[in-house]
Structures are given as C-alpha cells and as structure tokens.
Backbone as JSON Lines, residues from 0, in Angstrom:
{"i":0,"aa":"M","n":[127.23,18.9,-40.51],"ca":[126.87,17.51,-40.33],"c":[127.35,17.04,-38.96]}
{"i":1,"aa":"S","n":[126.6,16.21,-38.37],"ca":[126.93,15.76,-37.02],"c":[127.9,14.59,-37.03]}
{"i":2,"aa":"N","n":[128.47,14.33,-35.89],"ca":[129.37,13.19,-35.75],"c":[128.51,11.93,-35.72]}
{"i":3,"aa":"N","n":[128.64,11.1,-36.72],"ca":[127.76,9.93,-36.84],"c":[128.61,8.67,-36.9]}
{"i":4,"aa":"V","n":[128.64,7.94,-35.82],"ca":[129.32,6.65,-35.78],"c":[128.23,5.63,-35.54]}
{"i":5,"aa":"S","n":[127.77,5.04,-36.61],"ca":[126.62,4.16,-36.55],"c":[127.04,2.71,-36.43]}
{"i":6,"aa":"T","n":[126.33,1.96,-35.6],"ca":[126.6,0.54,-35.5],"c":[126.02,-0.21,-36.69]}
{"i":7,"aa":"S","n":[125.27,0.49,-37.56],"ca":[124.7,-0.15,-38.73],"c":[125.71,-0.26,-39.88]}
{"i":8,"aa":"C","n":[126.91,0.24,-39.69],"ca":[127.94,0.15,-40.72],"c":[129.11,-0.69,-40.19]}
{"i":9,"aa":"T","n":[129.35,-1.82,-40.82],"ca":[130.46,-2.67,-40.42],"c":[131.7,-2.44,-41.29]}
{"i":10,"aa":"H","n":[131.57,-1.59,-42.3],"ca":[132.66,-1.4,-43.25],"c":[133.82,-0.57,-42.7]}
{"i":11,"aa":"L","n":[133.56,0.3,-41.74],"ca":[134.62,1.13,-41.18],"c":[135.74,0.29,-40.59]}
{"i":12,"aa":"A","n":[135.38,-0.81,-39.95],"ca":[136.38,-1.68,-39.33],"c":[137.18,-2.47,-40.37]}
{"i":13,"aa":"Q","n":[136.73,-2.49,-41.62],"ca":[137.38,-3.28,-42.67],"c":[138.37,-2.5,-43.5]}
{"i":14,"aa":"V","n":[138.47,-1.2,-43.32],"ca":[139.31,-0.38,-44.19],"c":[140.7,-0.17,-43.62]}
{"i":15,"aa":"N","n":[141.61,0.18,-44.49],"ca":[142.98,0.51,-44.11],"c":[143.01,2.0,-43.77]}
{"i":16,"aa":"Q","n":[143.04,2.34,-42.5],"ca":[143.0,3.73,-42.06],"c":[144.27,4.5,-42.45]}
{"i":17,"aa":"N","n":[145.34,3.81,-42.8],"ca":[146.61,4.47,-43.14],"c":[146.89,4.45,-44.64]}
{"i":18,"aa":"I","n":[145.9,4.12,-45.46],"ca":[146.11,4.03,-46.9],"c":[146.45,5.39,-47.49]}
{"i":19,"aa":"E","n":[147.28,5.4,-48.49],"ca":[147.67,6.64,-49.15],"c":[147.21,6.61,-50.59]}
{"i":20,"aa":"G","n":[146.94,7.78,-51.13],"ca":[146.51,7.89,-52.52],"c":[147.63,7.55,-53.48]}
{"i":21,"aa":"K","n":[147.23,7.05,-54.64],"ca":[148.19,6.68,-55.69],"c":[148.61,7.88,-56.52]}
{"i":22,"aa":"T","n":[147.78,8.94,-56.53],"ca":[148.06,10.14,-57.33],"c":[147.72,11.37,-56.51]}
{"i":23,"aa":"R","n":[148.11,12.55,-57.0],"ca":[147.81,13.8,-56.32],"c":[146.43,14.32,-56.69]}
{"i":24,"aa":"G","n":[145.92,13.87,-57.84],"ca":[144.6,14.29,-58.31],"c":[143.79,13.08,-58.73]}
{"i":25,"aa":"C","n":[142.62,13.33,-59.31],"ca":[141.76,12.25,-59.78],"c":[142.49,11.46,-60.86]}
{"i":26,"aa":"E","n":[142.61,10.15,-60.66],"ca":[143.38,9.31,-61.58],"c":[142.87,9.4,-63.01]}
{"i":27,"aa":"E","n":[141.56,9.28,-63.2],"ca":[141.0,9.29,-64.54],"c":[141.03,10.69,-65.16]}
{"i":28,"aa":"C","n":[140.74,11.72,-64.35],"ca":[140.77,13.1,-64.87],"c":[142.18,13.5,-65.28]}
{"i":29,"aa":"E","n":[143.18,13.07,-64.53],"ca":[144.56,13.38,-64.91],"c":[144.89,12.77,-66.27]}
{"i":30,"aa":"K","n":[144.41,11.56,-66.53],"ca":[144.69,10.9,-67.82],"c":[143.97,11.58,-68.97]}
{"i":31,"aa":"S","n":[142.75,12.07,-68.73],"ca":[141.95,12.66,-69.82],"c":[142.08,14.17,-69.91]}
{"i":32,"aa":"G","n":[142.73,14.79,-68.93],"ca":[142.88,16.24,-68.93],"c":[141.65,16.98,-68.42]}
{"i":33,"aa":"S","n":[140.76,16.27,-67.72],"ca":[139.55,16.88,-67.17],"c":[139.85,17.57,-65.84]}
{"i":34,"aa":"D","n":[138.95,18.45,-65.45],"ca":[139.04,19.12,-64.16],"c":[138.15,18.43,-63.14]}
{"i":35,"aa":"W","n":[138.39,18.69,-61.87],"ca":[137.56,18.16,-60.8],"c":[137.32,19.25,-59.78]}
{"i":36,"aa":"V","n":[136.33,19.02,-58.9],"ca":[135.99,19.97,-57.85],"c":[136.71,19.58,-56.56]}
{"i":37,"aa":"H","n":[136.45,18.37,-56.06],"ca":[137.09,17.85,-54.85],"c":[137.48,16.4,-55.09]}
{"i":38,"aa":"L","n":[138.35,15.89,-54.22],"ca":[138.87,14.53,-54.4],"c":[138.44,13.61,-53.27]}
{"i":39,"aa":"R","n":[138.3,12.32,-53.6],"ca":[137.92,11.28,-52.66],"c":[138.93,10.15,-52.74]}
{"i":40,"aa":"L","n":[139.28,9.55,-51.6],"ca":[140.25,8.47,-51.52],"c":[139.54,7.18,-51.15]}
{"i":41,"aa":"C","n":[139.68,6.14,-51.95],"ca":[139.12,4.83,-51.64],"c":[139.94,4.22,-50.51]}
{"i":42,"aa":"L","n":[139.26,3.82,-49.44],"ca":[139.95,3.27,-48.27],"c":[140.2,1.77,-48.39]}
{"i":43,"aa":"T","n":[139.93,1.2,-49.55],"ca":[140.26,-0.19,-49.8],"c":[141.54,-0.3,-50.61]}
{"i":44,"aa":"C","n":[141.64,0.5,-51.69],"ca":[142.77,0.32,-52.61],"c":[143.62,1.58,-52.84]}
{"i":45,"aa":"G","n":[143.19,2.73,-52.35],"ca":[143.97,3.95,-52.54],"c":[143.66,4.71,-53.82]}
{"i":46,"aa":"H","n":[142.65,4.3,-54.56],"ca":[142.24,5.03,-55.77],"c":[141.8,6.44,-55.39]}
{"i":47,"aa":"V","n":[142.24,7.42,-56.16],"ca":[141.81,8.8,-55.96],"c":[140.86,9.16,-57.1]}
{"i":48,"aa":"G","n":[139.64,9.55,-56.74],"ca":[138.63,9.92,-57.73],"c":[138.0,11.25,-57.38]}
{"i":49,"aa":"C","n":[137.35,11.84,-58.37],"ca":[136.69,13.12,-58.14],"c":[135.31,12.93,-57.53]}
{"i":50,"aa":"C","n":[134.82,13.97,-56.87],"ca":[133.55,13.93,-56.14],"c":[132.35,14.01,-57.08]}
{"i":51,"aa":"D","n":[131.17,13.87,-56.51],"ca":[129.94,13.92,-57.3],"c":[129.59,15.33,-57.77]}
{"i":52,"aa":"S","n":[130.26,16.35,-57.26],"ca":[130.07,17.71,-57.78],"c":[130.92,17.93,-59.02]}
{"i":53,"aa":"S","n":[131.83,17.03,-59.29],"ca":[132.66,17.09,-60.5],"c":[131.88,16.48,-61.67]}
{"i":54,"aa":"V","n":[132.21,16.9,-62.86],"ca":[131.5,16.44,-64.06],"c":[131.55,14.92,-64.2]}
{"i":55,"aa":"N","n":[132.71,14.32,-63.95],"ca":[132.9,12.89,-64.23],"c":[132.54,11.95,-63.09]}
{"i":56,"aa":"K","n":[132.49,12.44,-61.86],"ca":[132.09,11.63,-60.69],"c":[132.87,10.31,-60.59]}
{"i":57,"aa":"H","n":[134.19,10.38,-60.76],"ca":[135.0,9.16,-60.79],"c":[135.05,8.42,-59.45]}
{"i":58,"aa":"G","n":[134.88,9.12,-58.33],"ca":[134.85,8.44,-57.04],"c":[133.69,7.47,-56.95]}
{"i":59,"aa":"T","n":[132.5,7.92,-57.3],"ca":[131.32,7.05,-57.28],"c":[131.4,5.99,-58.36]}
{"i":60,"aa":"K","n":[131.95,6.32,-59.52],"ca":[132.11,5.32,-60.58],"c":[133.04,4.21,-60.12]}
{"i":61,"aa":"H","n":[134.08,4.57,-59.36],"ca":[135.0,3.56,-58.81],"c":[134.24,2.63,-57.87]}
{"i":62,"aa":"F","n":[133.41,3.19,-56.99],"ca":[132.6,2.34,-56.1],"c":[131.69,1.43,-56.91]}
{"i":63,"aa":"N","n":[131.01,1.97,-57.91],"ca":[130.08,1.16,-58.7],"c":[130.77,0.01,-59.42]}
{"i":64,"aa":"S","n":[132.01,0.2,-59.82],"ca":[132.72,-0.87,-60.55],"c":[133.45,-1.85,-59.63]}
{"i":65,"aa":"T","n":[133.84,-1.4,-58.43],"ca":[134.63,-2.26,-57.54],"c":[133.87,-2.73,-56.3]}
{"i":66,"aa":"R","n":[132.85,-1.97,-55.91],"ca":[132.1,-2.21,-54.67],"c":[132.96,-1.98,-53.42]}
{"i":67,"aa":"H","n":[134.07,-1.25,-53.55],"ca":[134.86,-0.86,-52.38],"c":[133.99,0.12,-51.59]}
{"i":68,"aa":"P","n":[133.64,-0.19,-50.35],"ca":[132.55,0.52,-49.67],"c":[132.86,1.91,-49.13]}
{"i":69,"aa":"M","n":[134.1,2.19,-48.74],"ca":[134.35,3.43,-48.02],"c":[135.35,4.34,-48.71]}
{"i":70,"aa":"I","n":[135.04,5.64,-48.61],"ca":[135.95,6.68,-49.09],"c":[136.19,7.67,-47.96]}
{"i":71,"aa":"K","n":[137.2,8.49,-48.14],"ca":[137.37,9.64,-47.27],"c":[137.74,10.82,-48.14]}
{"i":72,"aa":"S","n":[137.55,12.0,-47.58],"ca":[137.94,13.2,-48.32],"c":[139.45,13.18,-48.54]}
{"i":73,"aa":"Y","n":[139.86,13.61,-49.73],"ca":[141.29,13.71,-50.04],"c":[141.68,15.19,-50.13]}
{"i":74,"aa":"E","n":[140.91,16.01,-49.43],"ca":[141.16,17.45,-49.4],"c":[141.92,17.82,-48.13]}
{"i":75,"aa":"P","n":[142.87,18.74,-48.23],"ca":[143.63,19.17,-47.04],"c":[142.69,19.69,-45.96]}
{"i":76,"aa":"G","n":[142.93,19.26,-44.73],"ca":[142.17,19.73,-43.59],"c":[140.84,19.02,-43.37]}
{"i":77,"aa":"E","n":[140.46,18.09,-44.24],"ca":[139.22,17.35,-44.07],"c":[139.53,15.9,-43.71]}
{"i":78,"aa":"N","n":[138.77,15.34,-42.79],"ca":[139.04,13.97,-42.36],"c":[137.76,13.14,-42.23]}
{"i":79,"aa":"W","n":[136.73,13.48,-43.0],"ca":[135.49,12.72,-42.92],"c":[135.54,11.5,-43.83]}
{"i":80,"aa":"K","n":[134.65,10.55,-43.54],"ca":[134.55,9.31,-44.31],"c":[133.09,9.08,-44.69]}
{"i":81,"aa":"W","n":[132.87,8.31,-45.74],"ca":[131.53,7.99,-46.23],"c":[131.48,6.53,-46.62]}
{"i":82,"aa":"C","n":[130.41,5.84,-46.2],"ca":[130.18,4.47,-46.62],"c":[129.09,4.48,-47.69]}
{"i":83,"aa":"Y","n":[129.46,4.1,-48.91],"ca":[128.49,4.04,-50.0],"c":[127.41,3.0,-49.74]}
{"i":84,"aa":"V","n":[127.8,1.86,-49.19],"ca":[126.87,0.75,-49.0],"c":[125.78,1.1,-48.0]}
{"i":85,"aa":"D","n":[126.19,1.6,-46.84],"ca":[125.24,1.89,-45.77],"c":[124.78,3.35,-45.75]}
{"i":86,"aa":"E","n":[125.37,4.18,-46.62],"ca":[125.06,5.61,-46.69],"c":[125.2,6.27,-45.32]}
{"i":87,"aa":"V","n":[126.38,6.05,-44.72],"ca":[126.67,6.59,-43.4],"c":[127.89,7.51,-43.5]}
{"i":88,"aa":"F","n":[127.77,8.68,-42.87],"ca":[128.82,9.69,-42.84],"c":[129.53,9.61,-41.49]}
{"i":89,"aa":"F","n":[130.86,9.65,-41.49],"ca":[131.67,9.63,-40.28],"c":[132.55,10.88,-40.26]}
{"i":90,"aa":"Q","n":[132.58,11.54,-39.11],"ca":[133.42,12.72,-39.01],"c":[134.35,12.59,-37.84]}
C-alpha cells in the first residue's frame, strides 16, 4: 500500500497520537475467551479490538457503536492508521 496522506480526511488531526491501549489483547475477546487474528487501537479512546479478519470483528463493531473515526494497528512493528469515515489509509 502506498503512503496516502489525503486532504480529504480531517480526522487525523483530531486523534491523540500518543494514546495507549487499555489491554494487551482484544477487550471483548479477552472477556469471552475468543481468539483474534490482529489487533486495532482506537485513536479516540484507547479501545483495543480485533481486526476484520477475526471472527468477531470487534474493532469495526467499536467504530459502529461509537463513531470514533480512526484506528491504528496494535501489532508490533506496524504503524499504519485507517479512517473508517473517509476510508483513508495512512502509513
């Protein structure tokens, strides 16, 4: 994926770039004993949810319930971000 910094997304400027996750794994999966594939960090509140390749898709469910627009990868060595609202990828 290419480096995409689009002027069509205003949400990047609204997030807390230094936010930390509240848990080490997906919050909901940890409670229910489910597994996940990869983790996503909400850049508004610090919620950690599983990716859309995971069975439960808690990261997207969190966006749908809160409308918090931006996530970033919560995987070691990855630093990309995604805006759900504008469907823009940042690397």
